[in-house]
Coordinates of C-alpha atoms in Angstrom, one line a residue:
Chain F
M20 CA 110.0 127.1 137.1
G21 CA 109.3 123.5 136.5
E22 CA 107.6 121.5 133.6
I23 CA 104.0 122.4 131.6
V24 CA 102.0 120.4 132.5
L25 CA 98.0 120.2 130.8
Y26 CA 95.1 119.1 132.2
D27 CA 94.2 117.1 128.4
Y28 CA 90.3 115.6 127.3
W29 CA 91.1 114.4 123.6
R30 CA 87.6 115.8 122.1
S31 CA 88.0 119.0 123.9
S32 CA 87.7 121.9 121.7
A33 CA 89.4 124.4 124.2
S34 CA 91.7 121.4 125.6
Y35 CA 92.6 120.8 121.0
R36 CA 93.9 124.7 121.2
L37 CA 96.6 124.7 124.1
R38 CA 97.4 122.0 122.7
I39 CA 98.1 123.1 119.1
A40 CA 99.1 126.8 120.7
L41 CA 101.8 124.2 122.7
G42 CA 103.5 122.0 119.9
M43 CA 103.7 126.2 117.6
L44 CA 106.0 126.9 120.9
G45 CA 108.3 124.1 121.1
E46 CA 108.3 123.8 124.7
P47 CA 107.4 119.9 125.7
Y48 CA 105.1 119.1 128.1
R49 CA 103.4 116.6 129.7
K50 CA 99.5 115.8 128.8
V51 CA 97.5 114.8 132.3
P52 CA 93.9 113.6 130.0
V53 CA 91.2 114.3 132.1
N54 CA 88.7 111.9 130.8
L55 CA 84.6 114.0 130.5
L56 CA 82.3 111.3 130.1
A57 CA 84.0 109.9 133.1
M58 CA 83.1 112.6 135.1
D59 CA 86.4 112.9 136.2
H60 CA 86.4 117.2 135.7
K61 CA 83.3 116.8 138.4
R62 CA 85.6 115.4 140.7
P63 CA 87.2 117.4 144.1
E64 CA 90.6 117.1 142.7
H65 CA 89.9 119.0 139.6
L66 CA 87.5 121.3 140.3
A67 CA 90.8 121.8 142.7
R68 CA 92.6 122.9 140.1
N69 CA 89.2 124.7 138.6
P70 CA 86.4 125.2 139.8
Q71 CA 84.4 125.6 137.5
G72 CA 85.6 122.4 135.6
L73 CA 86.1 122.4 132.8
V74 CA 89.4 120.8 130.5
P75 CA 92.0 122.8 129.9
V76 CA 94.5 123.8 133.1
L77 CA 98.4 124.2 131.8
E78 CA 100.7 124.3 135.1
I79 CA 103.6 127.0 133.3
D80 CA 106.0 129.0 135.7
G81 CA 104.6 127.9 138.9
Q82 CA 101.3 129.2 138.6
R83 CA 97.5 126.6 137.7
L84 CA 96.4 129.0 134.9
T85 CA 92.4 127.9 133.1
Q86 CA 90.4 128.7 130.5
S87 CA 91.7 128.4 127.2
L88 CA 92.4 132.3 124.8
A89 CA 93.8 133.9 128.8
I90 CA 96.3 131.0 127.8
I91 CA 97.2 131.5 124.9
E92 CA 97.1 134.9 125.4
Y93 CA 99.5 134.8 128.1
L94 CA 102.1 132.2 126.5
D95 CA 102.2 135.0 123.7
E96 CA 103.0 137.9 126.3
T97 CA 105.5 135.7 128.0
R98 CA 106.8 134.0 125.1
G99 CA 106.6 135.7 122.1
V100 CA 104.9 133.6 119.7
G101 CA 103.5 135.4 116.6
F102 CA 99.7 134.0 118.5
L103 CA 98.5 138.4 117.3
P104 CA 99.2 140.5 115.1
E105 CA 102.0 143.7 115.6
D106 CA 99.5 146.2 115.2
A107 CA 96.4 147.1 117.4
V108 CA 93.7 146.7 115.0
G109 CA 94.8 143.3 113.8
R110 CA 95.5 142.1 117.6
Q111 CA 91.1 143.4 117.4
R112 CA 90.9 141.7 114.8
V113 CA 92.0 138.3 115.2
R114 CA 90.6 138.2 119.0
A115 CA 87.5 139.2 117.5
L116 CA 87.4 136.2 114.9
S117 CA 88.6 133.6 118.0
H118 CA 85.9 134.7 120.4
S119 CA 83.1 134.5 117.6
I120 CA 84.5 131.0 117.2
A121 CA 84.9 130.8 122.0
M122 CA 82.4 133.0 122.9
E123 CA 79.4 131.7 119.8
I124 CA 79.5 129.0 119.2
H125 CA 81.8 127.1 121.2
P126 CA 80.4 127.3 124.6
I127 CA 76.5 126.8 123.4
C128 CA 78.0 123.1 122.5
N129 CA 79.9 122.1 125.2
L130 CA 78.4 119.1 127.1
S131 CA 77.0 120.6 130.0
V132 CA 75.0 122.5 128.0
V133 CA 73.3 120.1 125.3
G134 CA 73.2 117.6 128.4
E135 CA 70.5 120.0 130.0
V136 CA 69.2 120.3 125.9
L137 CA 68.4 116.6 125.9
A138 CA 67.1 116.4 129.1
L139 CA 64.4 118.9 129.0
T140 CA 63.1 118.3 125.8
R141 CA 63.9 113.8 126.3
G142 CA 64.7 113.7 123.4
G143 CA 67.8 111.7 121.5
D144 CA 70.2 111.2 119.1
A145 CA 68.5 113.0 116.7
V146 CA 68.6 116.5 118.5
R147 CA 71.6 116.3 119.5
L148 CA 72.6 117.0 115.9
G149 CA 69.6 119.7 115.0
W150 CA 71.2 121.7 117.7
M151 CA 75.0 121.1 116.5
K152 CA 74.2 122.3 113.3
K153 CA 72.3 124.7 113.3
F154 CA 74.5 126.9 115.8
I155 CA 77.8 125.7 114.1
G156 CA 76.8 126.0 110.5
A157 CA 74.9 130.2 111.5
G158 CA 78.5 130.2 113.3
L159 CA 79.9 129.9 111.3
A160 CA 79.0 130.9 108.4
A161 CA 78.7 134.2 110.6
L162 CA 82.9 133.6 110.3
E163 CA 83.2 132.7 106.6
V164 CA 81.5 136.5 106.1
M165 CA 83.2 138.2 109.2
L166 CA 86.2 136.7 106.5
D167 CA 85.7 138.4 103.0
E168 CA 87.9 141.3 103.4
P169 CA 91.7 141.5 102.9
R170 CA 93.8 141.2 105.4
T171 CA 92.3 137.6 104.9
G172 CA 95.3 135.3 104.2
R173 CA 96.1 131.9 103.7
F174 CA 95.8 131.8 107.4
C175 CA 92.9 133.8 109.0
H176 CA 94.3 136.6 109.4
G177 CA 97.5 137.1 107.0
D178 CA 99.5 134.5 105.6
R179 CA 101.0 133.4 109.7
P180 CA 98.4 131.1 112.1
T181 CA 97.9 133.2 114.8
M182 CA 95.0 132.7 117.6
A183 CA 91.9 133.6 115.5
D184 CA 92.9 129.4 113.9
I185 CA 94.4 127.7 117.0
C186 CA 89.9 128.9 117.1
L187 CA 88.7 127.6 114.3
M188 CA 90.3 124.0 113.3
P189 CA 88.7 122.4 116.7
Q190 CA 85.6 123.8 115.8
V191 CA 85.7 122.8 112.2
Y192 CA 86.4 119.6 113.8
N193 CA 83.7 120.0 115.7
A194 CA 81.8 120.6 112.4
N195 CA 82.9 117.0 110.9
R196 CA 81.9 115.1 113.6
W197 CA 78.2 116.8 113.5
G198 CA 77.5 116.6 109.9
V199 CA 77.6 120.1 109.3
D200 CA 77.8 121.5 105.8
L201 CA 80.5 123.9 105.0
D202 CA 80.3 124.1 101.5
R203 CA 79.2 127.2 101.8
C204 CA 82.3 128.0 103.7
P205 CA 85.4 128.7 100.7
R206 CA 87.0 130.5 103.1
I207 CA 86.7 128.4 106.2
L208 CA 87.9 125.2 104.0
A209 CA 90.8 126.6 102.7
I210 CA 92.3 127.8 105.9
A211 CA 92.2 124.8 107.7
E212 CA 93.8 122.3 104.5
H213 CA 96.2 125.0 105.4
C214 CA 96.2 124.9 109.7
A215 CA 95.5 120.6 108.7
A216 CA 99.9 121.3 106.2
L217 CA 101.2 122.5 110.1
P218 CA 103.0 119.9 112.7
A219 CA 101.4 121.9 115.8
F220 CA 98.2 121.6 114.0
A221 CA 98.8 117.9 112.9
A222 CA 100.2 116.4 116.2
A223 CA 96.9 118.0 117.7
Y224 CA 94.4 117.1 115.8
P225 CA 91.9 114.6 118.4
R226 CA 92.5 111.5 119.4
E227 CA 91.1 108.7 121.9
E228 CA 94.3 108.2 124.5
L229 CA 94.4 104.3 126.6
S230 CA 95.0 105.8 129.6
G231 CA 92.5 108.8 129.4
Chain A
M16 CA 89.7 160.8 113.7
G17 CA 86.0 161.5 113.3
E18 CA 83.1 160.9 115.9
I19 CA 82.4 157.6 118.0
V20 CA 79.8 155.4 117.8
L21 CA 78.5 152.1 120.0
Y22 CA 75.2 150.3 119.0
D23 CA 73.8 149.4 121.9
Y24 CA 70.7 148.1 123.2
W25 CA 70.2 149.1 126.3
R26 CA 68.9 145.7 127.8
S27 CA 72.2 143.8 125.8
S28 CA 75.2 142.2 128.8
A29 CA 77.1 142.3 126.0
S30 CA 76.4 146.2 125.1
Y31 CA 76.5 147.0 128.8
R32 CA 80.2 146.0 129.3
L33 CA 81.0 148.3 127.1
R34 CA 79.0 151.8 128.4
I35 CA 81.1 150.9 131.7
A36 CA 84.6 151.0 129.1
L37 CA 83.5 154.4 126.9
G38 CA 82.3 155.8 131.2
M39 CA 85.5 154.9 131.9
L40 CA 88.0 155.5 128.8
G41 CA 86.0 159.5 129.6
E42 CA 85.4 160.1 125.6
P43 CA 82.7 161.2 124.0
Y44 CA 80.7 159.3 121.8
R45 CA 77.2 157.9 120.5
K46 CA 74.6 155.4 120.8
V47 CA 72.6 154.0 117.7
P48 CA 70.3 151.3 119.4
V49 CA 69.6 148.3 118.3
N50 CA 66.4 147.3 118.9
L51 CA 66.5 143.4 119.6
L52 CA 63.3 142.3 120.3
A53 CA 62.2 144.1 116.8
M54 CA 64.9 141.5 115.5
D55 CA 66.9 145.0 114.4
H56 CA 69.9 143.2 114.6
K57 CA 69.0 141.1 111.8
R58 CA 68.1 143.5 109.6
P59 CA 70.6 144.1 106.0
E60 CA 71.4 147.4 107.9
H61 CA 73.0 145.8 110.5
L62 CA 74.7 142.5 108.7
A63 CA 76.6 145.1 106.9
R64 CA 78.0 146.0 110.8
N65 CA 78.4 142.7 111.9
P66 CA 77.4 140.4 110.1
Q67 CA 77.3 137.8 113.0
G68 CA 74.3 140.4 114.3
L69 CA 75.0 140.8 117.1
V70 CA 75.6 143.7 119.1
P71 CA 77.7 145.7 120.0
V72 CA 79.2 147.4 117.2
L73 CA 82.2 150.2 118.0
E74 CA 83.6 152.8 114.8
I75 CA 86.1 154.6 116.4
D76 CA 89.5 155.2 114.7
G77 CA 88.7 155.3 111.3
Q78 CA 87.4 151.6 112.1
R79 CA 84.3 149.1 112.3
L80 CA 85.4 146.7 115.5
T81 CA 83.0 143.9 117.2
Q82 CA 82.8 141.6 119.9
S83 CA 83.3 143.5 123.1
L84 CA 86.3 141.5 124.6
A85 CA 87.7 142.4 122.1
I86 CA 87.2 146.2 122.2
I87 CA 87.9 146.6 125.4
E88 CA 91.4 145.1 124.9
Y89 CA 91.8 147.3 122.3
L90 CA 90.8 150.0 123.9
D91 CA 93.1 149.3 126.6
E92 CA 95.7 149.4 124.0
T93 CA 95.5 152.2 121.6
R94 CA 94.6 154.7 125.2
G95 CA 96.2 152.6 128.6
V96 CA 92.6 153.4 130.8
G97 CA 94.3 149.7 132.4
F98 CA 90.9 147.9 132.0
L99 CA 93.7 145.1 131.9
P100 CA 96.8 144.7 135.3
E101 CA 100.9 145.0 134.4
D102 CA 101.6 142.0 135.0
A103 CA 101.9 138.7 132.5
V104 CA 100.2 136.7 135.1
G105 CA 97.7 138.9 136.7
R106 CA 96.5 139.4 133.1
Q107 CA 96.1 136.1 132.5
R108 CA 94.1 136.1 135.4
V109 CA 92.1 138.8 134.4
R110 CA 91.0 137.0 131.8
A111 CA 90.5 134.4 132.6
L112 CA 87.3 136.0 135.6
S113 CA 86.2 138.0 132.3
H114 CA 86.1 134.6 129.6
S115 CA 84.2 132.8 132.1
I116 CA 81.9 134.9 132.4
A117 CA 81.6 136.3 128.7
M118 CA 82.3 132.4 127.3
E119 CA 80.6 130.2 129.6
I120 CA 77.4 131.8 131.2
H121 CA 76.5 135.0 128.5
P122 CA 76.5 133.4 125.6
I123 CA 74.2 130.4 126.9
C124 CA 71.7 132.6 128.1
N125 CA 72.1 134.9 124.3
L126 CA 67.8 135.0 123.1
S127 CA 69.0 132.6 120.1
V128 CA 70.0 130.0 122.7
V129 CA 67.2 130.4 124.8
G130 CA 65.0 130.8 122.1
E131 CA 65.6 127.7 120.7
V132 CA 65.4 125.5 123.8
L133 CA 61.6 127.1 124.2
A134 CA 61.2 126.3 120.3
L135 CA 61.9 122.7 121.3
T136 CA 60.3 121.8 124.6
R137 CA 57.4 124.4 123.7
G138 CA 57.9 124.8 126.8
G139 CA 56.8 129.5 128.1
D140 CA 58.5 130.8 130.8
A141 CA 59.0 128.5 133.1
V142 CA 60.9 126.9 131.0
R143 CA 63.3 131.1 130.3
L144 CA 63.7 131.1 134.4
G145 CA 65.2 127.2 135.0
W146 CA 67.9 127.7 132.3
M147 CA 68.7 131.1 133.0
K148 CA 68.6 129.8 137.2
K149 CA 70.8 127.0 136.3
F150 CA 73.9 128.8 133.7
I151 CA 74.3 131.7 135.1
G152 CA 73.4 130.5 139.2
A153 CA 76.8 127.4 138.2
G154 CA 78.6 130.0 136.2
L155 CA 78.4 132.7 139.2
A156 CA 79.0 130.0 141.9
A157 CA 82.5 128.5 140.0
L158 CA 83.3 132.0 139.5
E159 CA 82.3 133.0 143.6
V160 CA 85.1 130.0 144.5
M161 CA 88.3 131.7 141.8
L162 CA 87.6 134.8 143.6
D163 CA 88.3 133.0 146.8
E164 CA 92.6 134.6 146.9
P165 CA 94.6 137.4 148.1
R166 CA 95.0 138.5 144.8
T167 CA 90.8 139.5 145.0
G168 CA 90.2 143.5 146.0
R169 CA 87.8 145.4 145.9
F170 CA 86.8 144.4 142.9
C171 CA 88.0 141.1 141.4
H172 CA 91.5 141.8 141.0
G173 CA 93.1 144.4 142.9
D174 CA 91.7 147.9 144.0
R175 CA 91.4 149.1 140.6
P176 CA 88.4 147.8 138.3
T177 CA 89.3 146.1 134.9
M178 CA 87.9 144.0 131.9
A179 CA 86.4 141.7 134.8
D180 CA 84.5 143.8 136.6
I181 CA 83.1 145.4 132.8
C182 CA 82.4 141.3 132.4
L183 CA 81.1 140.6 135.8
M184 CA 78.3 143.3 136.8
P185 CA 75.4 142.8 133.8
Q186 CA 76.5 138.8 134.5
V187 CA 75.1 140.5 138.1
Y188 CA 72.0 142.5 136.4
N189 CA 70.5 139.5 134.7
A190 CA 71.2 137.4 138.0
N191 CA 68.8 140.0 139.6
R192 CA 65.9 140.0 136.5
W193 CA 66.4 136.2 137.1
G194 CA 66.0 135.4 140.0
V195 CA 69.1 134.0 140.1
D196 CA 69.9 133.8 144.6
L197 CA 73.2 134.9 145.1
D198 CA 73.7 134.4 148.8
R199 CA 76.1 131.8 148.5
C200 CA 77.9 134.2 146.3
P201 CA 79.6 137.6 149.1
R202 CA 82.5 138.2 147.6
I203 CA 81.3 139.4 143.8
L204 CA 77.9 140.9 145.7
A205 CA 80.4 143.3 148.0
I206 CA 82.6 143.4 144.5
A207 CA 79.5 144.4 142.7
E208 CA 78.8 146.7 145.0
H209 CA 81.8 148.4 144.8
C210 CA 81.1 149.0 141.4
A211 CA 78.1 150.0 141.0
A212 CA 79.0 153.8 143.3
L213 CA 81.3 154.3 140.5
P214 CA 80.4 156.2 137.9
A215 CA 80.9 155.0 135.1
F216 CA 79.9 151.6 135.4
A217 CA 76.3 153.3 137.2
A218 CA 75.5 156.1 134.0
A219 CA 75.8 152.2 131.9
Y220 CA 73.4 150.6 134.2
P221 CA 70.3 149.8 131.1
R222 CA 67.9 152.0 131.2
E223 CA 65.0 151.1 128.6
E224 CA 65.6 154.5 125.8
L225 CA 62.1 155.7 123.9
S226 CA 64.2 156.1 120.6
G227 CA 65.1 152.4 121.3

């Protein structure tokens, strides 16, 4: 079916999720950088790949796929990677944890949204930092409570990494980037430590690429 | 397994999605209003149901479930309602369309986010309206392009309603509420018309309830 190609930006959380997932999958793939700071994602060639002008985009199985969580579900359905547990209730929980990050925290802290906040407030770094701390802090605090139950193990759901951990790790990276205090999130910190020890998570860690 | 209970707010898009899904399912359920304007969602009894302080919450099968799309996937897996197509590529597409609304438009226009924008800008209705028009307008314009392909039919994916239509209809309601011009979105308008003609969609339409 040809090579797997990931259109990627090193600091995009959604790209980071897919780098982890592809690492867990273990199939080789090629990365093509799309530099968001240079506005490469708004150029016609990228809009042709994804009308939303977002990364990541994944070319696989003769398809061009968008939306990181929809892609992770696809990889799970076609390759049986175990990103979701077997039972319906467990699957619901992993999706709910994933969505609580991917829907309630990540989009609100996206470049275009924060850019609009800065434009409206004529604000600078302090406004940006306040915004990030507020929404990442509140979102992860709620997630910490959601994790306070027996089904949480070494990872968000049991003792194997799932889609929820794939969503969590990039959000913890962002929390650290913006100096969000996670002292009251011991479960999240413990899970992040277990994730960081896995090769697929370590290999996916954001590193600026000169070609990007 | 006991009755099905939906903790609901009439004007919440995510609640609206579940009202449609439960209507398509056809099992009876009881609605419990959670009035967001009265801040009922931040009270201890609701935070005990959902630490994120969001609606909807669904009690079903002895479980208390959160996150509307994760619940819709659960209903599909346990009841075979056909919210997603059978083939993996089609399922990916329906999820990508759904997430392009539920992740890229809806959270950014949530009460708490817009409230923070108004607080930071000391803005009023004009700032709110500008924010809604910008993000709903751009998001639906991108969706319109995503729908420009042969797999789109009378509905977002083929000729039967899926999770994507369940996400689309509440977003079109919001677009109308905030006066977003959809003249350049003929595919979305046609699909919305087909949805509105279905009983489950019509019954779920937002209506203020005196008890809420």
